[in-house]
Every structure is written in C-alpha cells, then in structure tokens.
C-alpha cells in the first residue's frame, strides 16, 4: 500500500459536489494535503492560491493558529451534545458575541448545520409565524430572479437559477420570482451608484398581486453571489423593507455569503438603515472550519411560538448537530480575531488595493465588461462585445477553460459561468493578490487568444 494512486482511488469512490464527473477524465481531482493562510498544497507539494476562500467560507486563512487552538481546547472538553434542553458555554458565549454585531432587533438564535438548513428553518419559521398570528392564508414566498439560497428542496424553491433548479421544478414550492436588479445590464439605463432603484417597480407590482398571500420575501442582500456576484444598491433593501411592512410580509436576509465582513461591513444589511426579520448565517461563521449555521430572528417572531405546550405552537424543527460545540468554539475564535485584530478595517485597505489593481490590469481589456466590487469581492464579467454587453456562447465554457488554465499555474478560481471572481480570506496579503491577478491575467489572455 505504499504506492497508492490517490487520484484513481478518488475517482473509484467519490461523487464530487456540483460536478459533471465526466469532466474529471480530463481535469483530475486535485488531492489537497494541507493548507496555510491563503494557500493550499496538493500531495505533490504544488501550491495554489485559494482566491475563492474554498467556496466563500474560509474567512481568516487555512490552519489559522487561533482557530485551531480554540477547536483543540474544546475537543478535550466536549465534542457534541444534544441541544434540546441541554446547552453549553460555547453556544451561549457565541450568542453574547453575535448579538453585538448583528442588525438591530435580531436576538433569538436557532442553530443548524449548513446554509441550506438555515434557509429551510427561516422559511418554516415565517410560515408558522403567520399561521399562529391569525394569517394562515400567508403561505407563499417571494424571491428574486437569479437568486440562490441552497439546494435542498425548500431552499431550491426560493432560488431562481435554472442551473440548479430546472430539473426539479415539479418537486418545488410555487414561489413568486420577482425580477431582480440587474445593474450591469440595467434596463433603465441607470447606474448603481446614483440610481433610484427604478427596477423596484417589479417588486411593487408583485406585492400588489400576491402581497396578501405572501409569508416572506427572501433575498441575498446587496450581492447575488451564485448569479455571478451581481451587486445592487442598499436602497433596494430599504424599499423592500417598507413594502414588507405595508403588506405584513417578513423579510428574510440570507447573509450566508455576505456575512462577516465579505462586503466590507460586518453584514450587508449594515449598508442600510433597516433590519430584516430573519437572518441566516453560515459560511464565514466558523471561519470555514466547521459546518454550522444560525437562523436569527426577532423577539416578536419568537413570541408567536411561546405558549403552553398543549397549544402546539412550538417550533418543532431540529438538526442532530444543532449547536455543535466545536463549531461554536471556532465561531467564537473568529469573532475574537475579527475584533482584536481589527480585521474589517484592514480588509477595507486591502480591498481598495485589490480593486485598483484589477482595474488597472483589466479595465481596458476588450472582453472585460465590468469589474464590480464590494468589500474584497471583485467580479470580472467577460463578454464577447463590450459595447453591446453580449455574452460569449455558454457552450464554449470559457470560464471553465480559464479555470483549468489558472489551476495549472497555481490559482484556484472556480468562475461562475464567464464571471471570474476574487473572494479571498479577509487577511490575505497584497503580494498574494498581485500573484493571483498576474496568473488570472495570463490565463484569460491565453484562453481568449487560443
Ligand atoms: C452557500 C449559500 C447557501 C447554501 O449554504 P450550504 O451550506 O451550501 O447549504 C445559501 N445561501 C447563500 C446566499 C449561499 O451563498
């Protein structure tokens, strides 16, 4: 057993997520041995820059000594315990920390173990809230076109990306999909820095039609991640808040991707002067260490479930690994690092550097339609024609070709269609960004010129 071919063994057993496994005939799985900071190392010692934070979750680098330490300490105390009736200090302390940073009014924390589960939890909570407050007719959900909230059946129902949902349509709930802001190709010919959210008219029309039957609206605030890091202005959320209040519809903020400094502020909603009724967090919560998520809500919603047991109003929703102490310890360490090392302020500085450098490298490129950015997130949308904004034929899989090219050169990009993006750990250094930009540039040109 000394000469194990790990790649063959992988392909023998493993069905990888979100992959056409036939693609692996040509692009073999890369077997990672270890990680350090913004870098990953495969079993042959080859180095890769993890510019996408391993699917947006790694917040403070791989093998972060402080997070490692926190988990190791917790491990010797308690690995896990049933979270109904029983509790533990890491979970309690985590809530004490989070309540200081989440949008105002959010104060009750329901734990689960992945992003999709926290979305399911939010949807059920909203549904049951209305049922128990005299509005049982409020049973539907509204979401934005091109939105993404995970891939379990409920979460998929409030997502709008055909790539993930189309085949399963007969299995899904009948949600109202309202037309989302599309700032790069704005139908009103406005720009996102100065517009008045003219596109909000679609939400208004749909509320007029369906408002009375809606339980909640769910959105990815400010950045529609999976759609290609589509960025829209905070005003849209403020308008949505007002509309929700008018129609007694709950507002669910899915901050799974945008939370914990990704947008430059702690949460995307911090760019607005309003709060959601329910917020889901996961990804960066544990620094990308442990699968954990939380659905956070208000006292008002919590109170609608609070009654004598026999009234049957409890929220009968659970996950075996709810409140896992190792996850809570990692999350606590993350909060401590963010605060003590002033990470968000430093990341703002790095973000400015990154965007200016990307702008200088790509702005004049004939196939770069837009470089949109918020916080450290920067997305480069490649187009066939810059003037008409016409996309490349998706069958060409241009983004995928660039991905493969960049991997050979030691950069992990994983584009969304033809949108290449950087979403690095918040504490990435500028030299690493330089290197990533340089590889990205070379790969784009090699693929486009071939
Ligand atoms: C990743 C993501 C999810 C799903 O989280 P999983 O842990 O992958 O189930 C939901 N919503 C948004 C906005 C996400 O980015």
Short mmCIF file of C-alpha atoms and ligand atoms in Angstrom, two decimals:
data_model
loop_
_atom_site.label_atom_id
_atom_site.label_comp_id
_atom_site.label_asym_id
_atom_site.label_seq_id
_atom_site.Cartn_x
_atom_site.Cartn_y
_atom_site.Cartn_z
CA UNK A 1 0.00 0.00 0.00
CA UNK A 2 2.97 2.36 -0.30
CA UNK A 3 2.21 3.48 -3.84
CA UNK A 4 -1.40 4.49 -3.60
CA UNK A 5 -2.67 6.43 -6.59
CA UNK A 6 -4.92 8.81 -4.69
CA UNK A 7 -6.48 10.21 -7.85
CA UNK A 8 -7.60 6.81 -9.10
CA UNK A 9 -8.86 5.89 -5.66
CA UNK A 10 -10.82 9.16 -5.50
CA UNK A 11 -12.44 8.52 -8.86
CA UNK A 12 -13.28 4.99 -7.82
CA UNK A 13 -15.37 6.13 -4.84
CA UNK A 14 -16.22 9.78 -4.74
CA UNK A 15 -19.11 11.64 -6.37
CA UNK A 16 -17.99 15.26 -6.05
CA UNK A 17 -20.46 18.10 -5.40
CA UNK A 18 -21.73 20.25 -8.22
CA UNK A 19 -19.64 18.45 -10.84
CA UNK A 20 -20.14 16.62 -14.09
CA UNK A 21 -17.97 13.67 -13.13
CA UNK A 22 -17.06 13.04 -16.78
CA UNK A 23 -15.16 16.34 -16.70
CA UNK A 24 -12.80 14.65 -14.25
CA UNK A 25 -11.48 12.40 -17.04
CA UNK A 26 -9.65 15.42 -18.35
CA UNK A 27 -9.27 17.51 -15.20
CA UNK A 28 -8.37 15.04 -12.47
CA UNK A 29 -9.26 15.76 -8.85
CA UNK A 30 -6.54 17.71 -7.08
CA UNK A 31 -5.79 15.93 -3.84
CA UNK A 32 -5.00 18.52 -1.20
CA UNK A 33 -2.59 17.65 1.57
CA UNK A 34 -2.65 20.79 3.68
CA UNK A 35 -3.39 24.49 3.75
CA UNK A 36 -1.75 27.53 5.24
CA UNK A 37 -3.18 31.05 5.14
CA UNK A 38 -4.43 31.79 1.62
CA UNK A 39 -2.58 28.80 0.16
CA UNK A 40 -3.42 25.15 -0.46
CA UNK A 41 -0.80 22.45 -1.15
CA UNK A 42 -1.51 19.23 -3.00
CA UNK A 43 0.09 15.86 -2.27
CA UNK A 44 2.88 16.64 -4.73
CA UNK A 45 3.69 19.89 -2.95
CA UNK A 46 2.19 22.09 -5.67
CA UNK A 47 0.88 25.39 -4.32
CA UNK A 48 -2.49 27.00 -5.11
CA UNK A 49 -3.80 30.40 -4.10
CA UNK A 50 -7.29 29.91 -2.64
CA UNK A 51 -8.68 33.14 -4.07
CA UNK A 52 -12.29 31.95 -3.60
CA UNK A 53 -11.94 31.09 0.10
CA UNK A 54 -12.84 27.46 -0.62
CA UNK A 55 -16.40 28.27 -1.73
CA UNK A 56 -16.55 31.54 0.17
CA UNK A 57 -16.29 30.08 3.65
CA UNK A 58 -12.64 30.41 4.64
CA UNK A 59 -12.61 33.79 6.35
CA UNK A 60 -9.21 34.05 8.04
CA UNK A 61 -6.93 31.67 6.20
CA UNK A 62 -6.35 27.93 6.38
CA UNK A 63 -4.86 26.48 9.57
CA UNK A 64 -5.31 29.73 11.44
CA UNK A 65 -3.41 29.13 14.69
CA UNK A 66 -6.00 30.79 16.94
CA UNK A 67 -8.97 28.93 15.48
CA UNK A 68 -7.02 25.66 15.57
CA UNK A 69 -6.24 26.25 19.21
CA UNK A 70 -9.87 27.02 20.10
CA UNK A 71 -11.13 23.82 18.49
CA UNK A 72 -8.40 21.70 20.08
CA UNK A 73 -9.22 23.06 23.52
CA UNK A 74 -12.91 22.44 23.06
CA UNK A 75 -12.28 18.94 21.74
CA UNK A 76 -10.82 17.81 25.05
CA UNK A 77 -13.88 19.11 26.90
CA UNK A 78 -16.95 18.24 24.86
CA UNK A 79 -17.25 17.28 21.20
CA UNK A 80 -21.04 17.34 20.95
CA UNK A 81 -24.18 17.10 22.99
CA UNK A 82 -27.93 17.01 22.32
CA UNK A 83 -29.04 20.66 22.14
CA UNK A 84 -32.67 20.20 23.26
CA UNK A 85 -32.82 21.10 26.96
CA UNK A 86 -29.06 20.72 27.21
CA UNK A 87 -26.78 23.63 26.50
CA UNK A 88 -23.12 24.60 26.77
CA UNK A 89 -20.99 27.67 27.27
CA UNK A 90 -19.55 27.96 23.73
CA UNK A 91 -23.06 28.37 22.25
CA UNK A 92 -24.15 30.83 24.93
CA UNK A 93 -20.97 32.88 24.63
CA UNK A 94 -21.28 32.89 20.85
CA UNK A 95 -24.76 34.41 21.05
CA UNK A 96 -23.46 37.01 23.51
CA UNK A 97 -20.87 37.98 20.91
CA UNK A 98 -23.09 37.82 17.83
CA UNK A 99 -25.85 39.93 19.33
CA UNK A 100 -23.37 42.81 19.48
CA UNK A 101 -22.79 42.71 15.73
CA UNK A 102 -25.99 41.53 14.03
CA UNK A 103 -28.52 44.07 12.70
CA UNK A 104 -30.63 45.71 15.40
CA UNK A 105 -33.64 43.75 16.63
CA UNK A 106 -32.28 40.28 15.87
CA UNK A 107 -31.91 38.50 19.19
CA UNK A 108 -33.01 34.83 19.07
CA UNK A 109 -30.64 32.23 17.64
CA UNK A 110 -31.72 28.90 16.14
CA UNK A 111 -28.76 26.66 15.30
CA UNK A 112 -28.39 24.26 12.40
CA UNK A 113 -25.50 22.72 10.50
CA UNK A 114 -25.40 24.15 6.98
CA UNK A 115 -26.62 27.11 4.99
CA UNK A 116 -29.48 25.38 3.21
CA UNK A 117 -30.79 24.04 6.52
CA UNK A 118 -30.81 27.55 8.00
CA UNK A 119 -32.84 28.74 4.99
CA UNK A 120 -35.33 25.89 5.42
CA UNK A 121 -35.58 26.91 9.05
CA UNK A 122 -36.25 30.54 8.11
CA UNK A 123 -39.00 29.57 5.65
CA UNK A 124 -40.76 27.28 8.11
CA UNK A 125 -40.45 29.89 10.85
CA UNK A 126 -42.06 32.55 8.64
CA UNK A 127 -44.86 30.23 7.57
CA UNK A 128 -45.65 29.16 11.13
CA UNK A 129 -45.42 32.73 12.42
CA UNK A 130 -48.28 33.82 10.19
CA UNK A 131 -50.25 30.67 10.92
CA UNK A 132 -50.05 31.44 14.62
CA UNK A 133 -50.76 35.14 14.36
CA UNK A 134 -54.08 34.88 12.56
CA UNK A 135 -52.90 34.92 8.95
CA UNK A 136 -52.95 31.28 7.83
CA UNK A 137 -53.54 32.45 4.24
CA UNK A 138 -49.96 33.74 4.10
CA UNK A 139 -48.32 30.63 2.70
CA UNK A 140 -46.19 31.69 -0.25
CA UNK A 141 -42.69 33.05 -0.58
CA UNK A 142 -41.24 35.64 -2.85
CA UNK A 143 -37.66 35.66 -4.05
CA UNK A 144 -35.52 37.43 -6.62
CA UNK A 145 -34.78 36.15 -10.10
CA UNK A 146 -31.25 34.72 -10.34
CA UNK A 147 -31.25 34.27 -6.55
CA UNK A 148 -29.59 31.38 -4.76
CA UNK A 149 -30.33 30.06 -1.28
CA UNK A 150 -29.03 26.49 -1.30
CA UNK A 151 -30.01 23.23 -2.86
CA UNK A 152 -32.38 21.37 -0.57
CA UNK A 153 -35.96 21.33 -1.84
CA UNK A 154 -37.25 24.32 0.13
CA UNK A 155 -34.16 26.41 -0.49
CA UNK A 156 -34.18 25.45 -4.14
CA UNK A 157 -37.82 26.56 -4.39
CA UNK A 158 -36.86 30.10 -3.45
CA UNK A 159 -33.85 30.05 -5.74
CA UNK A 160 -34.18 31.09 -9.33
CA UNK A 161 -31.16 29.66 -11.06
CA UNK A 162 -32.14 27.15 -13.73
CA UNK A 163 -28.72 25.55 -13.47
CA UNK A 164 -29.65 24.14 -10.08
CA UNK A 165 -33.45 24.15 -10.09
CA UNK A 166 -34.86 23.48 -13.54
CA UNK A 167 -34.92 19.69 -13.50
CA UNK A 168 -36.58 19.62 -10.08
CA UNK A 169 -39.38 22.13 -10.84
CA UNK A 170 -42.15 19.53 -10.38
CA UNK A 171 -40.86 18.91 -6.84
CA UNK A 172 -40.65 22.56 -5.81
CA UNK A 173 -42.96 25.01 -4.00
CA UNK A 174 -44.63 27.60 -6.12
CA UNK A 175 -42.75 30.75 -5.13
CA UNK A 176 -43.16 34.21 -6.68
CA UNK A 177 -39.96 35.05 -8.54
CA UNK A 178 -39.75 38.78 -8.94
CA UNK A 179 -37.35 40.43 -11.34
CA UNK A 180 -34.08 41.28 -9.56
CA UNK A 181 -31.92 44.34 -10.10
CA UNK A 182 -29.50 43.78 -12.98
CA UNK A 183 -27.19 46.74 -12.66
CA UNK A 184 -24.65 45.82 -15.32
CA UNK A 185 -27.37 45.45 -17.94
CA UNK A 186 -29.81 47.88 -16.35
CA UNK A 187 -32.99 48.04 -18.44
CA UNK A 188 -33.49 51.63 -17.21
CA UNK A 189 -30.02 52.72 -18.28
CA UNK A 190 -29.13 53.91 -14.78
CA UNK A 191 -26.02 53.18 -12.80
CA UNK A 192 -25.89 51.56 -9.42
CA UNK A 193 -24.11 54.42 -7.68
CA UNK A 194 -26.78 57.00 -8.46
CA UNK A 195 -29.99 55.20 -9.40
CA UNK A 196 -33.29 55.39 -7.52
CA UNK A 197 -33.90 51.65 -7.94
CA UNK A 198 -36.25 52.18 -10.85
CA UNK A 199 -36.34 48.38 -11.13
CA UNK A 200 -38.15 48.17 -7.78
CA UNK A 201 -41.38 48.60 -9.71
CA UNK A 202 -41.35 44.83 -10.37
CA UNK A 203 -41.43 44.06 -6.65
CA UNK A 204 -44.21 46.63 -6.19
CA UNK A 205 -46.28 45.03 -8.92
CA UNK A 206 -45.80 41.56 -7.50
CA UNK A 207 -46.67 42.72 -3.99
CA UNK A 208 -49.86 44.31 -5.33
CA UNK A 209 -50.77 40.98 -6.90
CA UNK A 210 -49.56 38.50 -4.29
CA UNK A 211 -48.81 40.51 -1.13
CA UNK A 212 -51.76 39.14 0.82
CA UNK A 213 -50.72 35.53 0.31
CA UNK A 214 -47.02 36.09 0.97
CA UNK A 215 -45.43 34.85 4.20
CA UNK A 216 -41.96 36.22 3.47
CA UNK A 217 -39.55 37.56 0.92
CA UNK A 218 -36.05 36.13 0.87
CA UNK A 219 -33.07 37.94 -0.63
CA UNK A 220 -29.30 37.78 -0.82
CA UNK A 221 -28.63 41.34 0.35
CA UNK A 222 -26.50 43.51 -2.00
CA UNK A 223 -24.75 40.61 -3.76
CA UNK A 224 -26.43 37.80 -5.66
CA UNK A 225 -23.45 35.50 -5.33
CA UNK A 226 -24.14 32.44 -7.44
CA UNK A 227 -25.70 34.59 -10.15
CA UNK A 228 -22.20 35.96 -10.79
CA UNK A 229 -21.67 38.33 -7.87
CA UNK A 230 -24.40 40.64 -9.15
CA UNK A 231 -24.22 43.73 -6.97
CA UNK A 232 -27.15 46.09 -6.34
CA UNK A 233 -27.64 49.17 -4.16
CA UNK A 234 -28.74 49.25 -0.48
CA UNK A 235 -31.71 51.45 -1.41
CA UNK A 236 -33.36 48.37 -2.89
CA UNK A 237 -33.35 46.70 0.54
CA UNK A 238 -34.73 49.79 2.25
CA UNK A 239 -37.58 49.95 -0.25
CA UNK A 240 -38.23 46.26 0.22
CA UNK A 241 -38.36 46.69 3.99
CA UNK A 242 -41.06 49.34 3.62
CA UNK A 243 -43.09 47.24 1.23
CA UNK A 244 -42.86 44.22 3.53
CA UNK A 245 -44.17 46.29 6.44
CA UNK A 246 -47.09 47.54 4.36
CA UNK A 247 -48.18 44.03 3.49
CA UNK A 248 -47.23 42.25 6.72
CA UNK A 249 -44.65 40.14 4.90
CA UNK A 250 -41.48 39.02 6.69
CA UNK A 251 -38.12 39.96 5.25
CA UNK A 252 -35.52 37.18 5.29
CA UNK A 253 -31.91 38.23 4.71
CA UNK A 254 -29.77 35.36 3.53
CA UNK A 255 -26.36 36.62 4.67
CA UNK A 256 -24.74 33.21 4.33
CA UNK A 257 -22.34 34.52 1.69
CA UNK A 258 -22.28 38.21 2.59
CA UNK A 259 -21.85 37.95 6.36
CA UNK A 260 -18.73 38.56 8.45
CA UNK A 261 -17.01 41.30 6.52
CA UNK A 262 -17.21 39.97 2.99
CA UNK A 263 -18.88 43.16 1.79
CA UNK A 264 -16.60 45.46 3.79
CA UNK A 265 -19.03 45.76 6.68
CA UNK A 266 -19.94 43.02 9.14
CA UNK A 267 -23.22 42.32 7.32
CA UNK A 268 -24.57 43.56 4.01
CA UNK A 269 -27.59 44.95 5.86
CA UNK A 270 -25.21 47.31 7.68
CA UNK A 271 -25.19 49.36 4.48
CA UNK A 272 -28.87 50.13 5.12
CA UNK A 273 -30.71 51.79 7.98
CA UNK A 274 -33.12 48.86 8.37
CA UNK A 275 -33.11 45.29 9.70
CA UNK A 276 -34.52 42.03 8.38
CA UNK A 277 -36.99 39.96 10.44
CA UNK A 278 -34.97 36.80 9.97
CA UNK A 279 -31.32 36.42 9.00
CA UNK A 280 -29.43 33.29 8.01
CA UNK A 281 -25.67 32.98 8.52
CA UNK A 282 -23.21 30.17 7.83
CA UNK A 283 -20.11 30.05 5.57
CA UNK A 284 -17.78 32.56 7.32
CA UNK A 285 -19.38 31.96 10.73
CA UNK A 286 -16.82 29.33 11.79
CA UNK A 287 -14.09 30.76 9.58
CA UNK A 288 -14.78 27.93 7.16
CA UNK A 289 -13.81 25.28 9.70
CA UNK A 290 -16.97 23.51 10.78
CA UNK A 291 -20.38 23.07 9.18
CA UNK A 292 -22.60 25.37 11.21
CA UNK A 293 -25.41 27.84 10.53
CA UNK A 294 -27.77 30.01 12.53
CA UNK A 295 -31.21 31.43 11.77
CA UNK A 296 -31.57 34.59 13.81
CA UNK A 297 -34.86 36.35 14.45
CA UNK A 298 -36.68 38.96 16.50
CA UNK A 299 -38.41 38.84 19.86
CA UNK A 300 -41.73 39.43 18.08
CA UNK A 301 -41.43 36.28 15.95
CA UNK A 302 -40.10 34.25 18.87
CA UNK A 303 -43.08 35.32 20.99
CA UNK A 304 -45.55 33.97 18.42
CA UNK A 305 -44.26 30.46 19.22
CA UNK A 306 -44.17 30.91 23.00
CA UNK A 307 -47.16 29.25 24.68
CA UNK A 308 -48.25 26.36 26.87
CA UNK A 309 -47.05 23.12 25.32
CA UNK A 310 -50.54 21.85 24.58
CA UNK A 311 -51.33 24.82 22.38
CA UNK A 312 -48.97 23.17 19.87
CA UNK A 313 -47.16 26.35 18.93
CA UNK A 314 -43.58 25.21 19.40
CA UNK A 315 -41.14 25.31 16.51
CA UNK A 316 -40.65 21.58 16.01
CA UNK A 317 -37.52 21.86 13.95
CA UNK A 318 -34.22 20.24 14.77
CA UNK A 319 -30.93 19.01 13.43
CA UNK A 320 -28.84 16.40 15.21
CA UNK A 321 -25.77 18.61 15.11
CA UNK A 322 -27.54 21.84 16.14
CA UNK A 323 -25.24 24.00 18.24
CA UNK A 324 -22.20 21.75 17.84
CA UNK A 325 -19.67 22.91 20.47
CA UNK A 326 -16.67 22.57 18.15
CA UNK A 327 -18.38 24.81 15.61
CA UNK A 328 -19.32 27.31 18.31
CA UNK A 329 -15.73 27.39 19.58
CA UNK A 330 -14.42 28.05 16.07
CA UNK A 331 -17.03 30.79 15.61
CA UNK A 332 -16.11 32.36 18.94
CA UNK A 333 -12.46 32.42 17.93
CA UNK A 334 -13.45 34.06 14.63
CA UNK A 335 -15.34 36.84 16.46
CA UNK A 336 -12.38 37.40 18.75
CA UNK A 337 -9.93 37.65 15.85
CA UNK A 338 -12.20 39.99 13.87
CA UNK A 339 -12.42 42.30 16.87
CA UNK A 340 -8.92 42.13 18.33
CA UNK A 341 -7.04 42.21 15.04
CA UNK A 342 -9.24 44.89 13.55
CA UNK A 343 -9.70 42.68 10.50
CA UNK A 344 -12.53 44.60 8.83
CA UNK A 345 -10.67 47.90 8.78
CA UNK A 346 -7.54 46.21 7.41
CA UNK A 347 -9.60 44.37 4.81
CA UNK A 348 -11.02 47.70 3.62
CA UNK A 349 -7.49 48.81 2.89
CA UNK A 350 -6.66 45.56 1.08
CA UNK A 351 -9.94 45.84 -0.82
CA UNK A 352 -9.01 49.26 -2.15
CA UNK A 353 -5.64 47.93 -3.27
CA UNK A 354 -7.20 44.88 -4.93
CA UNK A 355 -9.83 46.80 -6.84
CA UNK A 356 -7.44 49.46 -8.08
CA UNK A 357 -5.01 46.83 -9.26
CA UNK A 358 -7.72 44.80 -11.02
CA UNK A 359 -9.00 47.98 -12.58
CA UNK A 360 -5.50 48.88 -13.83
CA UNK A 361 -4.95 45.37 -15.19
CA UNK A 362 -8.32 44.67 -16.79
CA UNK A 363 -10.38 47.82 -17.32
CA UNK A 364 -9.17 48.30 -20.89
CA UNK A 365 -9.33 44.64 -21.81
CA UNK A 366 -11.61 44.23 -24.80
CA UNK A 367 -13.51 41.34 -23.21
CA UNK A 368 -13.92 42.67 -19.70
CA UNK A 369 -17.44 44.08 -19.48
CA UNK A 370 -17.45 45.06 -15.85
CA UNK A 371 -15.31 44.72 -12.73
CA UNK A 372 -17.88 45.04 -9.97
CA UNK A 373 -16.82 45.07 -6.36
CA UNK A 374 -17.94 45.37 -2.77
CA UNK A 375 -15.51 44.74 0.06
CA UNK A 376 -12.89 42.27 -1.10
CA UNK A 377 -15.32 40.65 -3.50
CA UNK A 378 -14.41 41.57 -7.07
CA UNK A 379 -16.08 40.01 -10.09
CA UNK A 380 -14.82 40.27 -13.65
CA UNK A 381 -17.55 39.66 -16.19
CA UNK A 382 -16.18 38.52 -19.53
CA UNK A 383 -18.20 39.45 -22.60
CA UNK A 384 -17.86 38.90 -26.32
CA UNK A 385 -18.65 42.50 -27.08
CA UNK A 386 -18.02 45.26 -24.59
CA UNK A 387 -20.36 47.77 -26.25
CA UNK A 388 -23.40 45.56 -26.60
CA UNK A 389 -22.51 43.54 -23.44
CA UNK A 390 -23.21 40.43 -25.45
CA UNK A 391 -22.10 37.31 -23.61
CA UNK A 392 -19.94 34.56 -25.06
CA UNK A 393 -21.68 31.38 -26.17
CA UNK A 394 -22.03 29.47 -22.89
CA UNK A 395 -21.36 26.20 -24.73
CA UNK A 396 -17.76 27.37 -25.15
CA UNK A 397 -17.37 27.17 -21.35
CA UNK A 398 -14.85 29.96 -21.45
CA UNK A 399 -14.82 30.46 -17.69
CA UNK A 400 -14.15 26.76 -17.25
CA UNK A 401 -11.22 26.86 -19.72
CA UNK A 402 -9.73 29.76 -17.80
CA UNK A 403 -10.27 27.90 -14.54
CA UNK A 404 -8.30 24.90 -15.84
CA UNK A 405 -5.54 27.10 -17.20
CA UNK A 406 -5.19 29.03 -13.95
CA UNK A 407 -5.12 25.82 -11.89
CA UNK A 408 -2.02 24.70 -13.75
CA UNK A 409 -0.43 27.99 -12.81
CA UNK A 410 -1.39 27.66 -9.15
CA UNK A 411 -4.56 29.74 -8.83
CA UNK A 412 -7.92 28.33 -7.70
CA UNK A 413 -10.58 30.48 -9.43
CA UNK A 414 -13.74 28.43 -9.99
CA UNK A 415 -15.69 31.00 -12.05
CA UNK A 416 -19.46 31.32 -12.24
CA UNK A 417 -20.06 30.89 -15.95
CA UNK A 418 -17.95 33.60 -17.58
CA UNK A 419 -17.73 35.64 -14.40
CA UNK A 420 -14.32 35.27 -12.76
CA UNK A 421 -14.22 36.45 -9.20
CA UNK A 422 -11.93 37.05 -6.26
CA UNK A 423 -13.43 36.44 -2.81
CA UNK A 424 -10.32 35.79 -0.71
CA UNK A 425 -9.80 35.38 3.02
CA UNK A 426 -10.09 38.81 4.69
CA UNK A 427 -6.49 38.68 5.88
CA UNK A 428 -4.89 37.86 2.52
CA UNK A 429 -1.70 39.85 1.84
CA UNK A 430 -1.05 42.14 -1.09
CA UNK A 431 1.80 40.08 -2.60
CA UNK A 432 -0.52 37.09 -2.86
CA UNK A 433 -3.14 39.27 -4.54
CA UNK A 434 -0.50 40.51 -7.01
CA UNK A 435 0.38 36.94 -7.86
CA UNK A 436 -3.28 35.97 -8.26
CA UNK A 437 -4.00 38.92 -10.54
CA UNK A 438 -0.99 38.14 -12.67
CA UNK A 439 -1.95 34.48 -13.13
CA UNK A 440 -5.58 35.43 -13.80
CA UNK A 441 -4.45 37.92 -16.45
CA UNK A 442 -2.20 35.43 -18.21
CA UNK A 443 -4.85 32.71 -18.13
CA UNK A 444 -7.55 34.96 -19.55
CA UNK A 445 -5.34 36.01 -22.41
CA UNK A 446 -4.01 32.53 -23.16
CA UNK A 447 -7.53 31.13 -23.36
CA UNK A 448 -9.04 34.04 -25.31
CA UNK A 449 -6.20 34.04 -27.80
CA UNK A 450 -6.21 30.31 -28.40
C1 LIG B 1 -23.79 28.86 0.04
C2 LIG B 1 -25.09 29.54 0.18
C3 LIG B 1 -26.21 28.87 0.68
C4 LIG B 1 -26.21 27.39 1.00
O1 LIG B 1 -25.35 27.03 2.01
P1 LIG B 1 -24.87 25.50 2.09
O2 LIG B 1 -24.11 25.42 3.37
O3 LIG B 1 -24.02 25.26 0.88
O4 LIG B 1 -26.08 24.65 2.10
C5 LIG B 1 -27.38 29.59 0.83
N1 LIG B 1 -27.46 30.89 0.52
C6 LIG B 1 -26.39 31.56 0.04
C7 LIG B 1 -26.53 33.01 -0.26
C8 LIG B 1 -25.19 30.91 -0.17
O5 LIG B 1 -24.16 31.57 -0.69
#
